[in-house]
Amino acid sequence: MDYKIEIFLNGESCSFAVSEDETLLDTIRVKAGLEGCKRGCDSGECGACTVLLDGQPVNSCSYLSVQADGRSVVTIEGLTKGTELHPVQQAFYDAGAVQCGYCIPGMVLSAKALLDKNPAPSSDEIRKALSGNLCRCTGYTKIEEAVKLAAERLGGGAR
Ligand code: FES
Ligand code: FES
């Protein structure tokens, strides 16, 4: 049986018919075609599928679409304004932290959620906030530097 849900997706009200066991990742990536949201482990471990649900990062592969009914969902596509990158995206780019295209969308969204509630995070706070987003290639040093650069540019500055 399908359920009709309405999600405020990247600022637009969107309706979807979803099955009771459909994940938010499938709704967003397959039905809405927003492919910035990546399918990595598909089991809640890697964070590649991170989206912001009412401002909080969630693993969309492990979240049922029916639970998102009536709520706000932001994907990486929702951060840009036309061709203008969000300051967190720009900081990742400028700091050389975009080491791959797979984990970074989730990293950027988790970093944005952190900076929204804590404009001046310490290194420990940054590492903790991004601990659900795994990098399997290079490491976390540049990613941490990027979050600090974004904090500075957004006026908070990192501790
Ligand atoms: S794909 Fe969702 S946590 Fe890995
Ligand atoms: S930067 Fe994406 S896996 Fe390392």
CSV table of C-alpha atoms and ligand atoms in Angstrom, one decimal:
chain,number,residue,atom,x,y,z
A,1,MET,CA,0.0,0.0,0.0
A,2,ASP,CA,1.2,3.5,-0.8
A,3,TYR,CA,1.1,6.5,1.4
A,4,LYS,CA,1.0,10.0,0.2
A,5,ILE,CA,3.5,12.2,2.0
A,6,GLU,CA,4.4,15.9,1.6
A,7,ILE,CA,8.0,17.0,2.2
A,8,PHE,CA,9.3,20.5,2.2
A,9,LEU,CA,12.3,19.5,0.1
A,10,ASN,CA,15.0,22.2,-0.4
A,11,GLY,CA,12.3,24.9,0.2
A,12,GLU,CA,9.7,23.5,-2.1
A,13,SER,CA,6.6,21.5,-1.1
A,14,CYS,CA,6.8,18.1,-2.8
A,15,SER,CA,4.3,15.2,-2.7
A,16,PHE,CA,5.4,11.6,-3.1
A,17,ALA,CA,3.6,8.2,-3.0
A,18,VAL,CA,5.7,6.0,-0.9
A,19,SER,CA,5.5,2.4,0.4
A,20,GLU,CA,5.6,1.9,4.2
A,21,ASP,CA,9.2,0.6,4.0
A,22,GLU,CA,10.6,3.1,1.5
A,23,THR,CA,13.6,4.9,2.7
A,24,LEU,CA,14.1,8.7,2.5
A,25,LEU,CA,17.2,8.0,0.4
A,26,ASP,CA,15.1,6.2,-2.2
A,27,THR,CA,12.5,9.0,-2.2
A,28,ILE,CA,15.1,11.7,-2.6
A,29,ARG,CA,17.6,10.1,-4.9
A,30,VAL,CA,15.4,7.9,-7.1
A,31,LYS,CA,12.0,9.8,-7.1
A,32,ALA,CA,13.2,13.3,-6.7
A,33,GLY,CA,16.4,12.8,-8.7
A,34,LEU,CA,18.7,14.5,-6.2
A,35,GLU,CA,21.8,12.5,-6.7
A,36,GLY,CA,24.0,14.5,-4.4
A,37,CYS,CA,22.6,12.3,-1.7
A,38,LYS,CA,24.8,9.2,-2.0
A,39,ARG,CA,24.2,5.5,-1.4
A,40,GLY,CA,27.2,4.1,0.3
A,41,CYS,CA,26.8,1.3,2.9
A,42,ASP,CA,22.9,1.5,2.8
A,43,SER,CA,23.0,0.4,6.4
A,44,GLY,CA,23.4,3.6,8.5
A,45,GLU,CA,27.2,3.3,8.9
A,46,CYS,CA,29.0,5.7,6.5
A,47,GLY,CA,27.0,9.0,6.4
A,48,ALA,CA,27.2,9.4,2.6
A,49,CYS,CA,23.4,9.6,2.5
A,50,THR,CA,23.2,12.4,5.1
A,51,VAL,CA,20.4,15.0,4.7
A,52,LEU,CA,19.2,17.6,7.1
A,53,LEU,CA,15.8,16.8,8.6
A,54,ASP,CA,14.4,19.9,10.3
A,55,GLY,CA,18.1,21.0,10.5
A,56,GLN,CA,19.5,17.8,12.0
A,57,PRO,CA,21.7,15.4,10.1
A,58,VAL,CA,20.2,12.0,9.5
A,59,ASN,CA,21.2,9.0,7.5
A,60,SER,CA,18.5,8.9,4.9
A,61,CYS,CA,19.2,5.2,4.0
A,62,SER,CA,18.0,4.3,7.5
A,63,TYR,CA,15.1,6.7,7.8
A,64,LEU,CA,11.6,5.9,6.6
A,65,SER,CA,10.0,8.4,4.2
A,66,VAL,CA,6.7,8.2,6.0
A,67,GLN,CA,8.5,9.6,9.1
A,68,ALA,CA,9.5,12.7,7.1
A,69,ASP,CA,5.9,13.6,6.2
A,70,GLY,CA,5.3,17.3,6.8
A,71,ARG,CA,9.0,18.0,7.7
A,72,SER,CA,11.8,20.0,6.1
A,73,VAL,CA,14.5,18.1,4.2
A,74,VAL,CA,17.6,19.8,2.9
A,75,THR,CA,20.0,18.0,0.5
A,76,ILE,CA,23.4,19.3,-0.8
A,77,GLU,CA,21.5,20.7,-3.8
A,78,GLY,CA,19.5,22.9,-1.5
A,79,LEU,CA,22.6,24.7,-0.2
A,80,THR,CA,23.5,26.5,-3.4
A,81,LYS,CA,21.8,29.6,-4.7
A,82,GLY,CA,21.9,29.3,-8.5
A,83,THR,CA,25.6,28.9,-9.2
A,84,GLU,CA,26.7,30.4,-5.8
A,85,LEU,CA,28.1,27.9,-3.3
A,86,HIS,CA,27.1,28.0,0.3
A,87,PRO,CA,29.9,29.3,2.5
A,88,VAL,CA,30.5,25.8,3.9
A,89,GLN,CA,30.8,24.4,0.4
A,90,GLN,CA,33.1,27.2,-0.7
A,91,ALA,CA,35.3,26.6,2.4
A,92,PHE,CA,35.6,22.9,1.6
A,93,TYR,CA,36.6,23.8,-1.9
A,94,ASP,CA,39.1,26.5,-0.9
A,95,ALA,CA,40.6,24.3,1.9
A,96,GLY,CA,41.2,21.5,-0.6
A,97,ALA,CA,38.9,19.2,1.4
A,98,VAL,CA,36.9,18.0,-1.5
A,99,GLN,CA,38.9,14.9,-1.9
A,100,CYS,CA,36.1,12.9,-3.4
A,101,GLY,CA,32.6,13.4,-4.5
A,102,TYR,CA,31.1,10.7,-2.5
A,103,CYS,CA,31.4,11.5,1.2
A,104,ILE,CA,31.7,15.3,0.9
A,105,PRO,CA,28.0,16.2,0.4
A,106,GLY,CA,27.2,14.5,3.7
A,107,MET,CA,30.3,16.0,5.4
A,108,VAL,CA,29.2,19.5,4.2
A,109,LEU,CA,25.6,19.0,5.5
A,110,SER,CA,26.8,17.8,8.9
A,111,ALA,CA,29.3,20.7,9.1
A,112,LYS,CA,26.5,23.1,8.3
A,113,ALA,CA,24.3,21.7,11.0
A,114,LEU,CA,27.1,22.0,13.5
A,115,LEU,CA,27.9,25.6,12.6
A,116,ASP,CA,24.2,26.5,12.7
A,117,LYS,CA,24.1,25.6,16.4
A,118,ASN,CA,27.8,26.2,17.3
A,119,PRO,CA,29.4,29.0,15.3
A,120,ALA,CA,32.8,28.5,16.9
A,121,PRO,CA,33.4,24.8,17.4
A,122,SER,CA,36.6,23.3,18.8
A,123,SER,CA,38.6,20.7,16.9
A,124,ASP,CA,37.0,18.0,19.2
A,125,GLU,CA,33.6,19.3,18.5
A,126,ILE,CA,34.1,19.3,14.8
A,127,ARG,CA,35.5,15.7,14.8
A,128,LYS,CA,32.6,14.6,17.0
A,129,ALA,CA,29.9,16.3,14.8
A,130,LEU,CA,31.4,14.6,11.7
A,131,SER,CA,32.1,11.3,13.3
A,132,GLY,CA,29.1,9.7,11.5
A,133,ASN,CA,30.6,10.7,8.1
A,134,LEU,CA,33.3,8.4,7.1
A,135,CYS,CA,36.2,9.2,4.7
A,136,ARG,CA,37.8,6.1,3.2
A,137,CYS,CA,40.5,7.8,1.2
A,138,THR,CA,42.7,10.5,2.6
A,139,GLY,CA,41.8,11.5,6.2
A,140,TYR,CA,40.1,14.2,8.2
A,141,THR,CA,42.7,17.0,8.5
A,142,LYS,CA,41.6,19.1,5.5
A,143,ILE,CA,38.0,18.5,6.3
A,144,GLU,CA,38.5,19.8,9.8
A,145,GLU,CA,40.4,22.8,8.4
A,146,ALA,CA,37.5,23.5,6.0
A,147,VAL,CA,35.0,23.6,8.8
A,148,LYS,CA,37.2,26.0,10.7
A,149,LEU,CA,37.5,28.2,7.6
A,150,ALA,CA,33.8,28.2,7.2
A,151,ALA,CA,33.3,29.1,10.8
A,152,GLU,CA,35.7,32.1,10.4
A,153,ARG,CA,34.0,33.2,7.2
A,154,LEU,CA,30.5,33.0,8.8
A,155,GLY,CA,31.7,35.2,11.6
A,156,GLY,CA,32.1,32.6,14.4
A,157,GLY,CA,35.7,31.5,14.1
A,158,ALA,CA,36.9,28.2,15.4
A,159,ARG,CA,38.4,27.6,18.9
B,1,FES,S1,24.5,5.0,2.8
B,1,FES,FE1,23.4,5.7,4.5
B,1,FES,S2,24.8,5.6,6.2
B,1,FES,FE2,25.9,4.7,4.5
B,2,FES,S1,37.1,12.5,0.9
B,2,FES,FE1,35.5,11.1,0.3
B,2,FES,S2,36.1,9.2,1.0
B,2,FES,FE2,37.7,10.5,1.6
